Tab-separated table of C-alpha atoms in Angstrom:
chain	number	residue	atom	x	y	z
A	1	MET	CA	-2.011	39.439	-41.422
A	2	ASP	CA	-2.764	37.428	-44.079
A	3	TYR	CA	-4.583	39.422	-46.709
A	4	ARG	CA	-4.429	36.532	-49.098
A	5	ARG	CA	-8.050	36.394	-50.806
A	6	PRO	CA	-9.507	33.202	-49.343
A	7	THR	CA	-11.606	30.720	-51.382
A	8	PHE	CA	-15.650	31.236	-50.464
A	9	MET	CA	-16.397	28.376	-48.016
A	10	SER	CA	-13.202	26.600	-49.101
A	11	PHE	CA	-12.993	22.958	-48.182
A	12	SER	CA	-10.864	22.025	-44.960
A	13	LEU	CA	-10.791	18.465	-43.571
A	14	GLU	CA	-10.282	19.529	-40.352
A	15	ILE	CA	-13.169	22.026	-40.191
A	16	PHE	CA	-15.308	19.373	-41.816
A	17	CYS	CA	-14.774	16.953	-38.986
A	18	LYS	CA	-15.107	19.503	-36.171
A	19	ALA	CA	-18.522	20.536	-38.020
A	20	LEU	CA	-19.408	16.955	-38.108
A	21	VAL	CA	-18.610	15.532	-34.923
A	22	THR	CA	-20.536	18.716	-33.083
A	23	THR	CA	-23.533	17.882	-35.015
A	24	ALA	CA	-23.632	14.197	-34.345
A	25	LEU	CA	-23.035	15.074	-30.416
A	26	ILE	CA	-26.142	17.315	-30.467
A	27	LEU	CA	-28.084	14.991	-32.589
A	28	LEU	CA	-27.352	12.328	-30.480
A	29	VAL	CA	-28.822	14.258	-27.345
A	30	PHE	CA	-32.018	14.858	-29.458
A	31	ILE	CA	-32.667	10.973	-29.623
A	32	VAL	CA	-31.525	9.930	-26.530
A	33	ASP	CA	-33.607	12.479	-25.090
A	34	PRO	CA	-32.149	12.494	-21.702
A	35	LEU	CA	-34.814	12.683	-18.711
A	36	GLY	CA	-37.367	13.338	-21.469
A	37	ILE	CA	-36.766	17.220	-22.099
A	38	ARG	CA	-37.465	17.105	-25.601
A	39	ASN	CA	-40.833	15.256	-25.115
A	40	SER	CA	-41.629	17.551	-22.117
A	41	ALA	CA	-40.680	20.676	-24.302
A	42	GLU	CA	-42.653	19.360	-27.124
A	43	ASP	CA	-45.907	18.479	-25.235
A	44	HIS	CA	-45.447	21.931	-23.411
A	45	TYR	CA	-45.231	23.852	-26.614
A	46	GLU	CA	-47.859	21.819	-28.653
A	47	ASP	CA	-50.235	22.678	-25.980
A	48	HIS	CA	-49.597	26.675	-26.441
A	49	ILE	CA	-49.979	25.814	-30.512
A	50	LEU	CA	-53.064	24.382	-29.948
A	51	ARG	CA	-54.218	27.134	-27.488
A	52	LEU	CA	-53.358	29.799	-30.069
A	53	TRP	CA	-55.217	28.255	-32.917
A	54	SER	CA	-58.465	27.508	-30.987
A	55	PRO	CA	-59.939	30.995	-32.017
A	56	PHE	CA	-59.229	29.822	-35.623
A	57	PHE	CA	-61.010	26.239	-35.678
A	58	SER	CA	-64.276	27.404	-36.227
A	59	GLN	CA	-66.671	30.342	-36.392
A	60	THR	CA	-69.404	28.983	-34.240
A	61	VAL	CA	-70.028	26.113	-31.688
A	62	SER	CA	-70.393	22.982	-33.650
A	63	ASP	CA	-74.258	22.498	-34.788
A	64	GLU	CA	-73.766	18.707	-35.088
A	65	ILE	CA	-72.773	17.811	-31.765
A	66	VAL	CA	-74.672	18.387	-28.244
A	67	VAL	CA	-73.567	16.954	-24.927
A	68	VAL	CA	-75.317	15.466	-22.441
A	69	LEU	CA	-74.115	15.305	-18.854
A	70	ILE	CA	-75.414	13.329	-15.826
A	71	ASP	CA	-74.765	15.620	-13.131
A	72	ASP	CA	-74.742	16.044	-9.077
A	73	GLN	CA	-78.412	17.183	-9.215
A	74	TYR	CA	-79.679	14.626	-11.066
A	75	ILE	CA	-77.967	11.996	-9.168
A	76	ASP	CA	-79.058	13.743	-6.109
A	77	ALA	CA	-82.838	13.796	-7.296
A	78	THR	CA	-82.885	10.226	-8.524
A	79	LYS	CA	-80.808	9.029	-5.444
A	80	THR	CA	-79.010	6.182	-7.348
A	81	TYR	CA	-75.273	5.763	-8.416
A	82	PRO	CA	-74.207	4.515	-10.927
A	83	VAL	CA	-77.479	5.574	-12.233
A	84	SER	CA	-79.817	2.715	-12.324
A	85	TYR	CA	-81.178	0.832	-15.564
A	86	ARG	CA	-84.766	2.203	-15.056
A	87	ASN	CA	-83.429	5.690	-14.945
A	88	LEU	CA	-81.027	5.332	-17.955
A	89	ALA	CA	-84.030	3.999	-19.935
A	90	ARG	CA	-86.336	6.966	-18.710
A	91	LEU	CA	-83.287	9.154	-19.947
A	92	LEU	CA	-83.021	7.671	-23.157
A	93	LYS	CA	-86.553	7.675	-23.900
A	94	THR	CA	-86.652	11.577	-22.970
A	95	ILE	CA	-83.781	12.164	-25.710
A	96	SER	CA	-85.491	9.953	-28.332
A	97	ARG	CA	-88.560	12.125	-28.255
A	98	PHE	CA	-86.497	14.767	-29.877
A	99	GLU	CA	-85.033	12.830	-32.666
A	100	PRO	CA	-81.456	12.823	-32.320
A	101	ASP	CA	-79.113	11.275	-35.410
A	102	SER	CA	-77.223	9.067	-33.128
A	103	MET	CA	-76.075	8.940	-29.601
A	104	PHE	CA	-73.287	7.490	-27.136
A	105	TYR	CA	-72.789	6.502	-23.605
A	106	ASP	CA	-69.675	7.023	-22.084
A	107	ILE	CA	-70.681	4.662	-19.330
A	108	LEU	CA	-68.646	1.403	-18.945
A	109	GLN	CA	-71.047	-0.973	-17.932
A	110	HIS	CA	-69.121	-4.332	-16.899
A	111	HIS	CA	-71.467	-5.985	-14.204
A	112	GLU	CA	-75.327	-5.893	-13.304
A	113	HIS	CA	-75.933	-3.167	-10.685
A	114	SER	CA	-79.130	-2.658	-10.383
A	115	ASP	CA	-82.986	-4.046	-11.261
A	116	ASN	CA	-84.942	-3.726	-14.616
A	117	LEU	CA	-81.736	-4.412	-16.926
A	118	ASN	CA	-84.346	-5.738	-19.928
A	119	ARG	CA	-86.099	-2.657	-19.750
A	120	TRP	CA	-82.811	-0.974	-20.267
A	121	LEU	CA	-81.530	-3.245	-23.183
A	122	GLN	CA	-85.537	-3.294	-24.350
A	123	THR	CA	-84.799	0.210	-24.743
A	124	LEU	CA	-81.905	0.580	-26.501
A	125	ASP	CA	-83.269	-2.133	-28.931
A	126	ASN	CA	-86.032	-0.065	-29.542
A	127	GLN	CA	-84.540	2.948	-30.919
A	128	LYS	CA	-84.339	3.804	-34.838
A	129	PHE	CA	-81.052	5.993	-34.556
A	130	PRO	CA	-77.597	4.058	-33.828
A	131	ILE	CA	-76.481	4.362	-30.286
A	132	PHE	CA	-72.823	3.160	-29.624
A	133	MET	CA	-71.479	2.270	-26.031
A	134	ALA	CA	-68.317	2.697	-24.326
A	135	SER	CA	-65.942	-0.327	-24.746
A	136	ASN	CA	-62.810	-1.698	-22.919
A	137	THR	CA	-61.137	-3.817	-25.649
A	138	THR	CA	-59.214	-5.414	-22.898
A	139	TYR	CA	-62.504	-6.292	-21.087
A	140	ASP	CA	-64.445	-6.930	-23.982
A	141	THR	CA	-62.707	-10.180	-25.206
A	142	GLU	CA	-64.106	-12.690	-27.646
A	143	GLN	CA	-65.240	-15.489	-24.958
A	144	ARG	CA	-66.945	-12.445	-22.789
A	145	LEU	CA	-68.633	-11.343	-25.738
A	146	ASN	CA	-69.993	-14.951	-26.780
A	147	ASP	CA	-71.034	-15.776	-23.193
A	148	PRO	CA	-74.856	-15.421	-23.114
A	149	GLU	CA	-74.900	-14.812	-19.837
A	150	SER	CA	-72.091	-11.576	-19.923
A	151	LEU	CA	-73.864	-8.437	-19.503
A	152	ARG	CA	-71.431	-7.537	-22.232
A	153	HIS	CA	-72.756	-9.950	-24.489
A	154	LYS	CA	-76.562	-8.475	-23.839
A	155	ILE	CA	-75.337	-4.832	-24.591
A	156	ALA	CA	-73.487	-5.849	-27.815
A	157	ASN	CA	-76.618	-7.081	-29.217
A	158	VAL	CA	-78.613	-4.023	-28.887
A	159	ALA	CA	-76.153	-1.483	-29.561
A	160	GLN	CA	-72.863	-0.631	-31.114
A	161	LEU	CA	-69.465	-0.932	-29.189
A	162	ALA	CA	-67.035	1.769	-29.529
A	163	ALA	CA	-63.302	1.831	-27.966
A	164	VAL	CA	-62.984	4.612	-25.604
A	165	SER	CA	-59.363	3.086	-23.518
A	166	TRP	CA	-56.146	2.728	-25.222
A	167	SER	CA	-52.501	2.936	-24.700
A	168	GLY	CA	-49.565	3.560	-26.640
A	169	GLU	CA	-50.924	7.031	-28.172
A	170	GLY	CA	-50.005	9.382	-25.718
A	171	ARG	CA	-52.056	12.708	-25.869
A	172	TYR	CA	-53.378	11.548	-28.953
A	173	TYR	CA	-56.983	10.146	-29.817
A	174	PRO	CA	-56.850	7.166	-32.237
A	175	LEU	CA	-59.257	5.994	-34.507
A	176	SER	CA	-58.896	2.694	-33.819
A	177	VAL	CA	-57.630	0.126	-31.250
A	178	PRO	CA	-56.552	-3.628	-31.724
A	179	TRP	CA	-59.031	-5.885	-30.503
A	180	ASN	CA	-59.364	-9.810	-30.728
A	181	ASP	CA	-57.009	-9.976	-33.398
A	182	LYS	CA	-59.023	-7.385	-35.042
A	183	THR	CA	-59.600	-3.433	-35.059
A	184	MET	CA	-62.137	-1.510	-33.354
A	185	ASN	CA	-63.502	1.975	-34.131
A	186	THR	CA	-62.923	4.446	-31.278
A	187	VAL	CA	-66.150	6.852	-30.542
A	188	ALA	CA	-64.858	9.829	-32.563
A	189	ALA	CA	-64.288	7.616	-36.033
A	190	ALA	CA	-67.819	5.404	-35.185
A	191	MET	CA	-69.803	8.113	-34.947
A	192	TYR	CA	-67.787	9.896	-37.915
A	193	GLN	CA	-68.523	7.153	-39.889
A	194	ASP	CA	-72.141	6.975	-39.164
A	195	TRP	CA	-72.522	10.595	-40.001
A	196	CYS	CA	-71.119	10.095	-43.285
A	197	THR	CA	-73.897	8.122	-44.462
A	198	ARG	CA	-76.209	11.223	-43.935
A	199	ASP	CA	-74.384	13.807	-45.031
A	200	LYS	CA	-73.633	14.468	-48.825
A	201	GLN	CA	-70.339	16.591	-48.576
A	202	CYS	CA	-68.636	13.852	-46.423
A	203	ASP	CA	-65.861	12.039	-48.247
A	204	THR	CA	-66.331	8.566	-47.967
A	205	THR	CA	-63.467	7.523	-49.580
A	206	SER	CA	-61.208	9.113	-47.015
A	207	ILE	CA	-62.276	7.310	-44.013
A	208	GLY	CA	-60.119	3.993	-44.861
A	209	ASN	CA	-57.311	6.502	-44.934
A	210	MET	CA	-57.794	7.727	-41.800
A	211	ASP	CA	-54.872	5.560	-39.815
A	212	ASP	CA	-52.977	8.010	-37.767
A	213	ALA	CA	-53.863	9.471	-34.695
A	214	VAL	CA	-55.669	12.739	-34.341
A	215	ILE	CA	-53.905	15.978	-32.600
A	216	VAL	CA	-57.462	17.079	-31.441
A	217	GLN	CA	-57.847	20.905	-32.098
A	218	TRP	CA	-60.021	22.758	-29.199
A	219	SER	CA	-62.446	25.239	-30.222
A	220	ASN	CA	-62.510	28.341	-27.652
A	221	LYS	CA	-66.081	28.786	-28.878
A	222	HIS	CA	-69.320	28.516	-26.734
A	223	ALA	CA	-73.240	27.811	-27.024
A	224	ASN	CA	-74.940	31.015	-26.728
A	225	LYS	CA	-77.533	29.670	-24.640
A	226	GLN	CA	-75.595	27.578	-22.464
A	227	GLU	CA	-76.693	28.792	-19.015
A	228	SER	CA	-80.185	28.200	-20.115
A	229	PHE	CA	-79.567	24.179	-20.357
A	230	PHE	CA	-76.772	23.645	-17.583
A	231	PRO	CA	-76.216	26.349	-15.443
A	232	LEU	CA	-72.632	27.201	-15.040
A	233	GLY	CA	-73.001	29.925	-12.537
A	234	PHE	CA	-70.824	32.666	-14.394
A	235	ASP	CA	-71.074	34.469	-17.899
A	236	CYS	CA	-69.345	33.114	-20.544
A	237	GLY	CA	-68.819	36.116	-22.149
A	238	GLU	CA	-69.191	37.687	-25.669
A	239	HIS	CA	-67.335	36.150	-28.729
A	240	THR	CA	-64.603	38.724	-29.792
A	241	ASN	CA	-62.737	39.296	-33.107
A	242	GLN	CA	-60.694	36.366	-33.837
A	243	LEU	CA	-57.266	38.214	-34.308
A	244	GLN	CA	-58.261	40.376	-31.230
A	245	GLN	CA	-58.512	36.557	-29.490
A	246	LEU	CA	-55.126	35.707	-30.909
A	247	LYS	CA	-53.577	39.022	-29.650
A	248	GLU	CA	-54.691	38.790	-25.926
A	249	LEU	CA	-53.264	34.853	-25.951
A	250	LEU	CA	-49.936	35.706	-27.140
A	251	VAL	CA	-49.822	39.073	-25.021
A	252	VAL	CA	-50.108	36.795	-22.131
A	253	SER	CA	-48.166	33.798	-23.141
A	254	LEU	CA	-45.405	35.645	-23.645
A	255	THR	CA	-45.648	37.681	-20.422
A	256	GLN	CA	-46.443	34.909	-17.960
A	257	GLY	CA	-43.578	35.694	-15.526
A	258	ILE	CA	-45.033	39.399	-14.897
A	259	GLN	CA	-48.659	38.646	-15.018
A	260	ASP	CA	-50.933	38.292	-12.158
A	261	GLN	CA	-51.848	34.667	-12.093
A	262	ASN	CA	-55.377	35.188	-11.913
A	263	ASP	CA	-55.211	37.453	-15.155
A	264	VAL	CA	-53.070	34.622	-16.841
A	265	ASP	CA	-55.965	31.944	-15.845
A	266	ALA	CA	-58.750	34.105	-17.397
A	267	THR	CA	-57.333	34.776	-20.728
A	268	LEU	CA	-55.694	31.188	-21.453
A	269	ARG	CA	-58.464	28.936	-19.890
A	270	LYS	CA	-62.089	29.107	-21.341
A	271	ARG	CA	-64.438	28.236	-18.504
A	272	CYS	CA	-67.168	27.221	-20.961
A	273	PRO	CA	-67.517	24.004	-22.684
A	274	PRO	CA	-67.116	23.830	-26.449
A	275	PHE	CA	-70.364	22.305	-27.153
A	276	LEU	CA	-73.978	22.700	-25.957
A	277	THR	CA	-74.042	21.060	-23.012
A	278	ILE	CA	-77.344	19.680	-21.390
A	279	ALA	CA	-77.825	18.670	-18.029
A	280	ALA	CA	-79.574	15.255	-17.204
A	281	SER	CA	-81.759	17.217	-14.486
A	282	LYS	CA	-82.905	19.264	-17.297
A	283	LEU	CA	-84.103	16.200	-19.451
A	284	SER	CA	-85.480	15.035	-16.179
A	285	ALA	CA	-87.606	18.091	-15.068
A	286	PRO	CA	-91.533	18.013	-15.256
A	287	GLY	CA	-92.761	18.597	-18.390
A	288	SER	CA	-89.249	18.483	-20.350
A	289	ALA	CA	-90.567	15.454	-22.869
A	290	GLY	CA	-92.918	18.405	-24.445
A	291	SER	CA	-90.155	21.194	-24.448
A	292	ARG	CA	-89.595	22.755	-27.856
A	293	GLU	CA	-86.077	24.340	-26.607
A	294	LEU	CA	-84.867	20.993	-25.882
A	295	LYS	CA	-86.169	19.623	-29.392
A	296	GLN	CA	-84.406	22.553	-30.804
A	297	ALA	CA	-81.235	21.659	-29.235
A	298	ILE	CA	-81.112	17.653	-29.846
A	299	GLN	CA	-82.810	17.446	-33.060
A	300	GLY	CA	-81.023	16.138	-35.755
A	301	LYS	CA	-77.712	16.121	-33.710
A	302	MET	CA	-75.204	13.349	-32.447
A	303	VAL	CA	-75.685	13.253	-28.362
A	304	LEU	CA	-72.992	12.166	-26.371
A	305	VAL	CA	-73.739	11.235	-22.782
A	306	GLY	CA	-71.205	11.201	-20.035
A	307	TYR	CA	-70.947	12.079	-16.256
A	308	HIS	CA	-70.272	14.929	-14.190
A	309	VAL	CA	-69.953	14.478	-11.016
A	310	THR	CA	-68.000	15.310	-8.025
A	311	GLY	CA	-64.807	12.997	-7.535
A	312	GLY	CA	-65.627	11.817	-10.759
A	313	VAL	CA	-62.412	10.073	-12.548
A	314	ASP	CA	-63.269	10.193	-16.380
A	315	LEU	CA	-61.433	13.274	-16.804
A	316	VAL	CA	-59.562	15.046	-19.572
A	317	VAL	CA	-56.995	18.012	-19.565
A	318	SER	CA	-57.687	20.600	-22.510
A	319	PRO	CA	-55.292	23.117	-23.415
A	320	VAL	CA	-57.959	25.460	-23.767
A	321	HIS	CA	-60.268	24.854	-21.375
A	322	GLY	CA	-58.401	23.160	-18.363
A	323	THR	CA	-60.219	19.564	-16.959
A	324	LEU	CA	-62.956	18.563	-18.356
A	325	PRO	CA	-64.988	15.774	-18.326
A	326	GLY	CA	-63.871	12.408	-20.388
A	327	VAL	CA	-66.853	12.790	-22.849
A	328	TYR	CA	-65.547	15.821	-24.383
A	329	PHE	CA	-62.335	14.282	-25.811
A	330	HIS	CA	-64.934	12.190	-27.761
A	331	ALA	CA	-66.735	14.814	-28.403
A	332	MET	CA	-64.028	17.414	-29.999
A	333	ALA	CA	-62.198	14.567	-31.824
A	334	LEU	CA	-65.592	13.921	-33.508
A	335	ASP	CA	-65.902	17.510	-34.286
A	336	ASN	CA	-62.035	17.382	-35.755
A	337	LEU	CA	-63.574	14.484	-38.075
A	338	VAL	CA	-66.581	16.619	-39.434
A	339	THR	CA	-65.185	20.216	-39.228
A	340	LEU	CA	-62.059	19.318	-41.020
A	341	ASN	CA	-63.786	16.521	-43.161
A	342	GLY	CA	-60.561	13.843	-42.822
A	343	GLU	CA	-58.176	16.877	-42.917
A	344	TYR	CA	-57.368	16.487	-39.492
A	345	TRP	CA	-53.791	17.191	-37.780
A	346	ARG	CA	-52.114	13.977	-37.909
A	347	SER	CA	-49.856	12.387	-34.950
A	348	PRO	CA	-47.739	10.129	-37.366
A	349	ALA	CA	-47.053	6.482	-35.745
A	350	ASP	CA	-43.368	5.694	-34.656
A	351	THR	CA	-41.060	3.800	-37.512
A	352	GLY	CA	-39.674	1.589	-35.298
A	353	LEU	CA	-36.252	3.189	-35.323
A	354	PHE	CA	-35.656	4.551	-31.882
A	355	ASN	CA	-39.252	5.474	-31.029
A	356	LEU	CA	-39.063	8.294	-33.856
A	357	SER	CA	-42.046	9.317	-36.322
A	358	ILE	CA	-41.613	10.198	-39.949
A	359	ALA	CA	-42.160	13.723	-38.501
A	360	ASP	CA	-39.357	13.420	-36.321
A	361	MET	CA	-37.326	12.045	-38.879
A	362	VAL	CA	-37.988	14.874	-41.135
A	363	GLU	CA	-36.917	17.498	-38.141
A	364	ILE	CA	-33.661	15.259	-37.261
A	365	SER	CA	-32.614	15.477	-41.259
A	366	VAL	CA	-33.502	19.471	-41.409
A	367	GLN	CA	-31.730	19.911	-38.026
A	368	THR	CA	-28.842	18.046	-39.464
A	369	ILE	CA	-28.445	20.019	-42.279
A	370	VAL	CA	-28.792	23.178	-40.338
A	371	LEU	CA	-26.480	22.543	-37.648
A	372	PHE	CA	-23.909	21.697	-39.826
A	373	LEU	CA	-24.298	24.964	-41.758
A	374	VAL	CA	-24.164	26.827	-38.671
A	375	ILE	CA	-21.422	25.397	-37.257
A	376	TRP	CA	-19.611	24.863	-40.723
A	377	PHE	CA	-20.065	28.715	-40.912
A	378	ARG	CA	-18.503	29.610	-37.634
A	379	PHE	CA	-15.309	27.330	-37.920
A	380	ASN	CA	-15.092	28.577	-41.399
A	381	PHE	CA	-15.425	32.255	-41.030
A	382	LEU	CA	-15.636	33.613	-37.771
A	383	GLU	CA	-12.487	31.541	-36.478
A	384	GLN	CA	-10.238	32.261	-39.876
A	385	GLN	CA	-11.633	36.094	-39.638
A	386	GLU	CA	-8.662	36.557	-36.993
A	387	ASN	CA	-5.951	35.692	-39.151
A	388	GLN	CA	-7.394	35.974	-42.679
A	389	HIS	CA	-9.168	39.215	-44.596
A	390	PHE	CA	-12.664	38.886	-45.789
A	391	ASP	CA	-13.881	41.324	-47.801
A	392	GLU	CA	-17.593	43.373	-48.187
A	393	GLN	CA	-18.482	40.945	-50.736
A	394	GLN	CA	-17.353	37.786	-49.215
A	395	LYS	CA	-18.904	38.561	-46.177
A	396	LEU	CA	-22.071	39.030	-47.296
A	397	TRP	CA	-22.025	36.206	-49.984
A	398	GLY	CA	-20.577	33.804	-47.078
A	399	ALA	CA	-23.880	34.752	-44.825
A	400	PHE	CA	-26.658	35.069	-47.068
A	401	VAL	CA	-25.916	31.597	-49.021
A	402	PRO	CA	-26.126	29.419	-45.744
A	403	MET	CA	-29.481	31.536	-44.983
A	404	LEU	CA	-30.755	30.607	-48.081
A	405	ILE	CA	-30.192	27.242	-47.821
A	406	ILE	CA	-31.815	26.840	-44.409
A	407	ILE	CA	-34.631	28.982	-45.573
A	408	ALA	CA	-35.120	26.743	-48.412
A	409	VAL	CA	-34.815	23.400	-46.825
A	410	ILE	CA	-36.832	24.553	-43.763
A	411	GLY	CA	-39.761	25.310	-46.452
A	412	ILE	CA	-39.768	22.673	-48.051
A	413	SER	CA	-39.836	20.347	-45.024
A	414	VAL	CA	-42.858	22.103	-43.576
A	415	ALA	CA	-44.833	21.784	-47.175
A	416	VAL	CA	-43.408	18.125	-47.570
A	417	SER	CA	-44.904	17.716	-43.646
A	418	HIS	CA	-48.134	19.775	-44.246
A	419	PHE	CA	-49.376	18.532	-47.631
A	420	VAL	CA	-47.793	15.282	-48.335
A	421	LEU	CA	-47.194	13.592	-44.791
A	422	ASN	CA	-50.570	15.760	-43.735
A	423	VAL	CA	-49.164	15.826	-39.950
A	424	GLY	CA	-50.244	18.888	-38.051
A	425	ALA	CA	-48.661	21.929	-37.077
A	426	PRO	CA	-47.574	20.537	-33.493
A	427	ASN	CA	-45.188	18.167	-35.568
A	428	TRP	CA	-43.385	20.766	-37.783
A	429	TYR	CA	-43.635	24.175	-35.827
A	430	GLY	CA	-39.954	23.393	-34.206
A	431	LEU	CA	-38.886	23.629	-37.841
A	432	ILE	CA	-40.162	27.425	-37.972
A	433	LEU	CA	-38.006	28.332	-34.592
A	434	ILE	CA	-35.082	26.767	-35.937
A	435	ILE	CA	-35.027	30.117	-38.380
A	436	PHE	CA	-35.468	32.274	-35.161
A	437	ILE	CA	-32.876	30.277	-33.396
A	438	ASP	CA	-29.922	29.949	-36.120
A	439	LEU	CA	-30.279	32.941	-38.435
A	440	PRO	CA	-29.180	35.508	-36.164
A	441	ILE	CA	-25.647	34.557	-36.492
A	442	PHE	CA	-25.563	35.184	-40.085
A	443	PHE	CA	-27.245	38.571	-39.498
A	444	PHE	CA	-24.236	39.548	-37.349
A	445	PHE	CA	-21.948	38.536	-39.779
A	446	ILE	CA	-24.521	40.678	-42.318
A	447	PHE	CA	-24.229	43.528	-40.160
A	448	GLU	CA	-20.210	43.275	-39.755
A	449	ALA	CA	-20.568	43.465	-43.526
A	450	PHE	CA	-21.968	46.732	-43.532
A	451	ARG	CA	-20.421	48.158	-40.657
A	452	PRO	CA	-17.917	50.264	-42.529
A	453	LYS	CA	-20.781	51.502	-45.002
A	454	LEU	CA	-22.811	52.447	-42.071
A	455	GLN	CA	-19.394	54.340	-40.283
A	456	THR	CA	-19.073	56.088	-43.378
A	457	TYR	CA	-22.703	57.153	-43.795
A	458	LYS	CA	-22.104	58.406	-40.030
A	459	GLU	CA	-19.142	60.481	-40.649
A	460	ARG	CA	-20.779	62.083	-44.031
A	461	VAL	CA	-23.876	62.777	-41.561
A	462	CYS	CA	-21.665	64.564	-39.089
A	463	LEU	CA	-19.895	66.627	-41.395
A	464	PHE	CA	-22.993	67.953	-43.307
A	465	ALA	CA	-24.340	68.701	-40.074
A	466	LYS	CA	-20.947	70.331	-39.070
A	467	ASN	CA	-20.992	72.134	-41.849
A	468	THR	CA	-24.669	73.273	-41.931
A	469	LYS	CA	-24.360	74.463	-38.647
A	470	HIS	CA	-21.332	76.341	-39.122
A	471	LYS	CA	-22.927	78.192	-42.405
A	472	LEU	CA	-25.364	79.143	-40.452
A	473	ARG	CA	-23.375	81.069	-37.781
A	474	LYS	CA	-21.902	82.386	-40.532
A	475	THR	CA	-25.061	83.780	-41.652
A	476	GLN	CA	-26.058	85.305	-38.553
């Protein structure tokens, strides 16, 4: 065996080439993403992050946003679907009595479908607060909006249009979408800008910088009086301590394979909506126009109206609640903007290079450095220890230096991602996982360095115990 003292991390062209080629092949798989495995894994773990973060998004349910759902009971009572213009006008008049700050209708109205259209348009025009109407930017062409006979032209003259459909953003929520060689604000962005005109704490200078799509964080809170406004048929339960909620989520998430599926669903999925939700049937009930309870719930709030009927297709999947009516996606995105005041979790746009965002490129750069160090370490130490002797100091030094470099690189990249690029945790959580995946190999080498000392201590302890036992026998 060669006992010559090897130089620490001595350069070897052969080892360098091995590490470089291996790293390049692994990164190639990462970029090419065969079968979409990387994207699927990212979506899956993003859901887990949003679920684990949900107890900390806010202390209570939003006191700025209320959702009104046009439910089956309302449809049965009015015997019209889609809701007639006459009933839409009645519903708007009732809500306006309670003085909301703004309203949004998550209802696409492309064709006249009932009588009393003029009554509906006149009711919209008479309101003193802004009303936003759903818009499909592909359908709402400039030609159609300029056509006096078009329903879209008539609605655009009495309300503000806000985009509710888009493409290319995946599961994220954009704040504006292309429209007639310009851009149109989405619902959350439009209502947030309107809210900023009334709230003194809103940083209006940040509005122009909100270009990146929102990674929507979901709250797991619910309104205490929810049952009296929209009967759910079950108890929403009490709010527990945030750390206790996190503990329960972690335990169930990490042991799903051995848990009863009903228990898993009960823990991971909140059945109660994340906003105070009022049934349209509650608003149309006799005497509702004078209800103090309804006025307290709606006055000074942003109200979003949407459908919740059996067989409806406007749905969104929340990582916290499961399937919800689509209007909650707009409401939750709006709550992110209001609660975080512009510091929302961002999803960076693609840079145009292999469909990678700036966050992806940061992660690839970090993985390149980490993989190279791990592979270099393996070739330079683990394989050479078979024919070379490493003393204790060399083993410790050889393991600690790559570890410290990896931790420093990841720490810097997380700080840059969070504070400079303003991207949310789902964009850099993988960087943290690299530590747990790659560092054990260094810990093993450190343990190997300490093993002779541990063996010596073990022998000393055994010898001490043996001598002590021998002395006790002599004393007896």
